[in-house]
Amino acid sequence: MSPHVRNNSLKGAKKAGTPSPRLLDCLSGLTQEGQETVQAFLSYQGSPDWDGLKVVPPGSFLEEIIELFRRETDIPLELPLVAALSIVSGYLNALGARYEISGSLYSPKLWTVVLAASGSGKTFATDKVASWLTDADGKPVVPELQSASSAAQFVANIQQVPKGLMVRDEFGQFLNQIQHLRHMEEIKDILLQAYSGGAITRMTKEAQIVIQDHAFSILGINVGETFGDQIGAESLVDGFAQRYNFIHADRDPKRLTQDFPIYFEDWDCPAIQSRYARLRSDWLKLLSRSEFEDASFVFCPQAIDLFKDSFRTLFIEAEIPASFYRRAMFSAFSYAVVFHAIAGNRGTRIERDSMSLAVRMVALHLDQARRLLTSYGLSDLEKTVQKAETIRDRLKARGKPLKARDLVSGIREIKSAAQAHSVMSLMK
């Protein structure tokens, strides 16, 4: 598998658009959905004790992958974790597997954006995991959907590989381009159609192209430090960006770079080879599972009950808008199917344990999304809203209503009446 698309023409993508770097600066121009999303994350405090490694099924080949990277590299473990989850999702897509919810069938697609520091091993980790998760002859088992620099080519690529996995380096520049370059802006609509599962259509001078049966996962990889320059705050909170689950891959302070001059230097030692052998054995067992081909996965009542309980407890207090929390939580079903396969569970009935891991993964993504928004000034915006509430309460005590000019004159961060009105809409 050769999962990466490297396009040197992307280097100038930042010039294509000038995204607003701070939430406060773009607040007055946000859609209603965007403002509701900002309000949601001002309320959502996250799960500070959550550790992404808790989503790994014990005794699975995923656990062996993580342990090999932990012992032999300084690479953030989120990178091999997300790579493996994406590959399994793409494999199930290619098999035609789907899951049933309320009488409708959906593919176990995962659209993930992983952010890591420059030089942290993003490409190495993804390529290494892909080389391990191959067939018995070492050949790729997941069809690779190539990205493109035009809508026409992208549709042609989907026609060629309608089911599988797309892995894209410099994903932030790609998103920047499809929102700011005219010859690529149609790709945004194509991706929206792909996400919804409906027919992908495109009109040409010669004919109308229609792709009915498609299902592909996306793994976007980007340098975390540059993502904010490529994707503005307004794009991050609108409906399009909400379709991606974000995760930060941080360096582990316990695994120092100087301790790993060569990755997997001890590859031939018995302990490493034993782990790798178990990894390959369990993975090949997954490939032999004939019941996954064109499967229709169903969820047991206990798994559905766990989803419903988590749906309420994760979001009801935070008042996250329906558009956001439904998209975020809906990915739990895809994750549950993927974890079911990774854990080696038999049959196509998804039990509570797989849903539990899936809900944890969604909680992780929500925490990471709030962290990403914080880098766009969410904390600064939160402080500004608190200042505005103080002014409002002081005026209320004097029997006076709060007006936009009170905030413009009383809070130096607020520069205009439009900003003031937007801040007022976020106040409790």
mmCIF file of N, CA and C in Angstrom, residues 40-88:
data_model
loop_
_atom_site.group_PDB
_atom_site.id
_atom_site.type_symbol
_atom_site.label_atom_id
_atom_site.label_comp_id
_atom_site.label_asym_id
_atom_site.label_seq_id
_atom_site.Cartn_x
_atom_site.Cartn_y
_atom_site.Cartn_z
ATOM 1 N N ALA A 40 -21.245 25.873 21.766
ATOM 2 C CA ALA A 40 -21.162 24.525 22.322
ATOM 3 C C ALA A 40 -19.823 24.279 22.994
ATOM 4 N N PHE A 41 -18.752 24.660 22.336
ATOM 5 C CA PHE A 41 -17.436 24.377 22.895
ATOM 6 C C PHE A 41 -17.053 25.345 24.001
ATOM 7 N N LEU A 42 -17.745 26.469 24.090
ATOM 8 C CA LEU A 42 -17.575 27.300 25.273
ATOM 9 C C LEU A 42 -18.161 26.591 26.498
ATOM 10 N N SER A 43 -19.176 25.764 26.258
ATOM 11 C CA SER A 43 -19.819 25.045 27.350
ATOM 12 C C SER A 43 -19.158 23.704 27.626
ATOM 13 N N TYR A 44 -18.699 23.031 26.559
ATOM 14 C CA TYR A 44 -18.157 21.683 26.703
ATOM 15 C C TYR A 44 -16.752 21.739 27.286
ATOM 16 N N GLN A 45 -16.565 21.175 28.452
ATOM 17 C CA GLN A 45 -15.272 21.218 29.130
ATOM 18 C C GLN A 45 -14.420 19.984 28.872
ATOM 19 N N GLY A 46 -14.968 18.972 28.223
ATOM 20 C CA GLY A 46 -14.172 17.831 27.841
ATOM 21 C C GLY A 46 -13.981 16.826 28.955
ATOM 22 N N SER A 47 -13.143 15.841 28.663
ATOM 23 C CA SER A 47 -12.844 14.758 29.607
ATOM 24 C C SER A 47 -11.341 14.761 29.871
ATOM 25 N N PRO A 48 -10.882 15.527 30.871
ATOM 26 C CA PRO A 48 -9.440 15.714 31.062
ATOM 27 C C PRO A 48 -8.684 14.434 31.381
ATOM 28 N N ASP A 49 -9.346 13.411 31.888
ATOM 29 C CA ASP A 49 -8.656 12.186 32.254
ATOM 30 C C ASP A 49 -8.589 11.172 31.106
ATOM 31 N N TRP A 50 -9.139 11.542 29.981
ATOM 32 C CA TRP A 50 -9.219 10.583 28.886
ATOM 33 C C TRP A 50 -7.853 10.353 28.246
ATOM 34 N N ASP A 51 -7.536 9.109 27.958
ATOM 35 C CA ASP A 51 -6.296 8.702 27.323
ATOM 36 C C ASP A 51 -6.659 7.908 26.080
ATOM 37 N N GLY A 52 -6.177 8.341 24.919
ATOM 38 C CA GLY A 52 -6.547 7.700 23.671
ATOM 39 C C GLY A 52 -6.199 6.231 23.601
ATOM 40 N N LEU A 53 -5.177 5.801 24.348
ATOM 41 C CA LEU A 53 -4.791 4.402 24.288
ATOM 42 C C LEU A 53 -5.844 3.496 24.913
ATOM 43 N N LYS A 54 -6.790 4.045 25.643
ATOM 44 C CA LYS A 54 -7.844 3.235 26.246
ATOM 45 C C LYS A 54 -8.853 2.718 25.225
ATOM 46 N N VAL A 55 -8.697 3.114 23.977
ATOM 47 C CA VAL A 55 -9.604 2.593 22.946
ATOM 48 C C VAL A 55 -9.049 1.329 22.301
ATOM 49 N N VAL A 56 -7.885 0.875 22.708
ATOM 50 C CA VAL A 56 -7.262 -0.290 22.073
ATOM 51 C C VAL A 56 -7.818 -1.583 22.671
ATOM 52 N N PRO A 57 -8.459 -2.445 21.871
ATOM 53 C CA PRO A 57 -8.960 -3.718 22.402
ATOM 54 C C PRO A 57 -7.804 -4.556 22.945
ATOM 55 N N PRO A 58 -7.889 -4.999 24.181
ATOM 56 C CA PRO A 58 -6.793 -5.784 24.767
ATOM 57 C C PRO A 58 -6.582 -7.101 24.036
ATOM 58 N N GLY A 59 -5.295 -7.449 23.837
ATOM 59 C CA GLY A 59 -4.965 -8.704 23.187
ATOM 60 C C GLY A 59 -5.125 -8.704 21.680
ATOM 61 N N SER A 60 -5.400 -7.554 21.072
ATOM 62 C CA SER A 60 -5.631 -7.469 19.631
ATOM 63 C C SER A 60 -4.341 -7.128 18.893
ATOM 64 N N PHE A 61 -4.387 -7.258 17.559
ATOM 65 C CA PHE A 61 -3.218 -6.866 16.770
ATOM 66 C C PHE A 61 -2.977 -5.363 16.864
ATOM 67 N N LEU A 62 -4.024 -4.587 17.150
ATOM 68 C CA LEU A 62 -3.832 -3.152 17.342
ATOM 69 C C LEU A 62 -2.984 -2.890 18.587
ATOM 70 N N GLU A 63 -3.197 -3.660 19.628
ATOM 71 C CA GLU A 63 -2.382 -3.520 20.829
ATOM 72 C C GLU A 63 -0.922 -3.839 20.518
ATOM 73 N N GLU A 64 -0.677 -4.862 19.689
ATOM 74 C CA GLU A 64 0.694 -5.198 19.314
ATOM 75 C C GLU A 64 1.331 -4.079 18.496
ATOM 76 N N ILE A 65 0.565 -3.458 17.598
ATOM 77 C CA ILE A 65 1.079 -2.336 16.810
ATOM 78 C C ILE A 65 1.507 -1.195 17.726
ATOM 79 N N ILE A 66 0.634 -0.850 18.652
ATOM 80 C CA ILE A 66 0.932 0.251 19.565
ATOM 81 C C ILE A 66 2.162 -0.068 20.415
ATOM 82 N N GLU A 67 2.250 -1.297 20.899
ATOM 83 C CA GLU A 67 3.369 -1.667 21.757
ATOM 84 C C GLU A 67 4.691 -1.678 20.987
ATOM 85 N N LEU A 68 4.668 -2.110 19.742
ATOM 86 C CA LEU A 68 5.880 -2.083 18.936
ATOM 87 C C LEU A 68 6.371 -0.652 18.739
ATOM 88 N N PHE A 69 5.462 0.254 18.444
ATOM 89 C CA PHE A 69 5.850 1.651 18.272
ATOM 90 C C PHE A 69 6.305 2.259 19.594
ATOM 91 N N ARG A 70 5.662 1.862 20.679
ATOM 92 C CA ARG A 70 6.058 2.401 21.973
ATOM 93 C C ARG A 70 7.463 1.973 22.354
ATOM 94 N N ARG A 71 7.805 0.712 22.094
ATOM 95 C CA ARG A 71 9.098 0.181 22.505
ATOM 96 C C ARG A 71 10.228 0.588 21.565
ATOM 97 N N GLU A 72 9.922 0.793 20.294
ATOM 98 C CA GLU A 72 10.974 0.943 19.293
ATOM 99 C C GLU A 72 11.092 2.329 18.675
ATOM 100 N N THR A 73 10.198 3.266 19.031
ATOM 101 C CA THR A 73 10.252 4.601 18.428
ATOM 102 C C THR A 73 9.852 5.658 19.448
ATOM 103 N N ASP A 74 10.096 6.917 19.077
ATOM 104 C CA ASP A 74 9.590 8.053 19.845
ATOM 105 C C ASP A 74 8.375 8.670 19.171
ATOM 106 N N ILE A 75 7.815 7.965 18.186
ATOM 107 C CA ILE A 75 6.687 8.468 17.397
ATOM 108 C C ILE A 75 5.433 8.509 18.268
ATOM 109 N N PRO A 76 4.664 9.601 18.221
ATOM 110 C CA PRO A 76 3.404 9.654 18.981
ATOM 111 C C PRO A 76 2.517 8.465 18.633
ATOM 112 N N LEU A 77 1.977 7.821 19.642
ATOM 113 C CA LEU A 77 1.241 6.580 19.427
ATOM 114 C C LEU A 77 -0.108 6.788 18.751
ATOM 115 N N GLU A 78 -0.593 8.026 18.768
ATOM 116 C CA GLU A 78 -1.844 8.302 18.047
ATOM 117 C C GLU A 78 -1.683 8.060 16.547
ATOM 118 N N LEU A 79 -0.457 8.221 16.015
ATOM 119 C CA LEU A 79 -0.242 8.045 14.576
ATOM 120 C C LEU A 79 -0.467 6.598 14.137
ATOM 121 N N PRO A 80 0.184 5.603 14.738
ATOM 122 C CA PRO A 80 -0.137 4.223 14.339
ATOM 123 C C PRO A 80 -1.556 3.811 14.721
ATOM 124 N N LEU A 81 -2.088 4.369 15.804
ATOM 125 C CA LEU A 81 -3.462 4.061 16.197
ATOM 126 C C LEU A 81 -4.437 4.457 15.107
ATOM 127 N N VAL A 82 -4.376 5.709 14.684
ATOM 128 C CA VAL A 82 -5.325 6.204 13.687
ATOM 129 C C VAL A 82 -5.073 5.548 12.331
ATOM 130 N N ALA A 83 -3.809 5.289 11.994
ATOM 131 C CA ALA A 83 -3.519 4.619 10.727
ATOM 132 C C ALA A 83 -4.170 3.251 10.680
ATOM 133 N N ALA A 84 -4.048 2.483 11.761
ATOM 134 C CA ALA A 84 -4.638 1.140 11.791
ATOM 135 C C ALA A 84 -6.156 1.193 11.736
ATOM 136 N N LEU A 85 -6.772 2.089 12.507
ATOM 137 C CA LEU A 85 -8.232 2.210 12.485
ATOM 138 C C LEU A 85 -8.725 2.579 11.092
ATOM 139 N N SER A 86 -8.012 3.478 10.426
ATOM 140 C CA SER A 86 -8.413 3.910 9.084
ATOM 141 C C SER A 86 -8.281 2.770 8.083
ATOM 142 N N ILE A 87 -7.208 1.994 8.186
ATOM 143 C CA ILE A 87 -7.002 0.878 7.265
ATOM 144 C C ILE A 87 -8.094 -0.184 7.444
ATOM 145 N N VAL A 88 -8.424 -0.507 8.680
ATOM 146 C CA VAL A 88 -9.488 -1.490 8.913
ATOM 147 C C VAL A 88 -10.814 -0.968 8.385
#
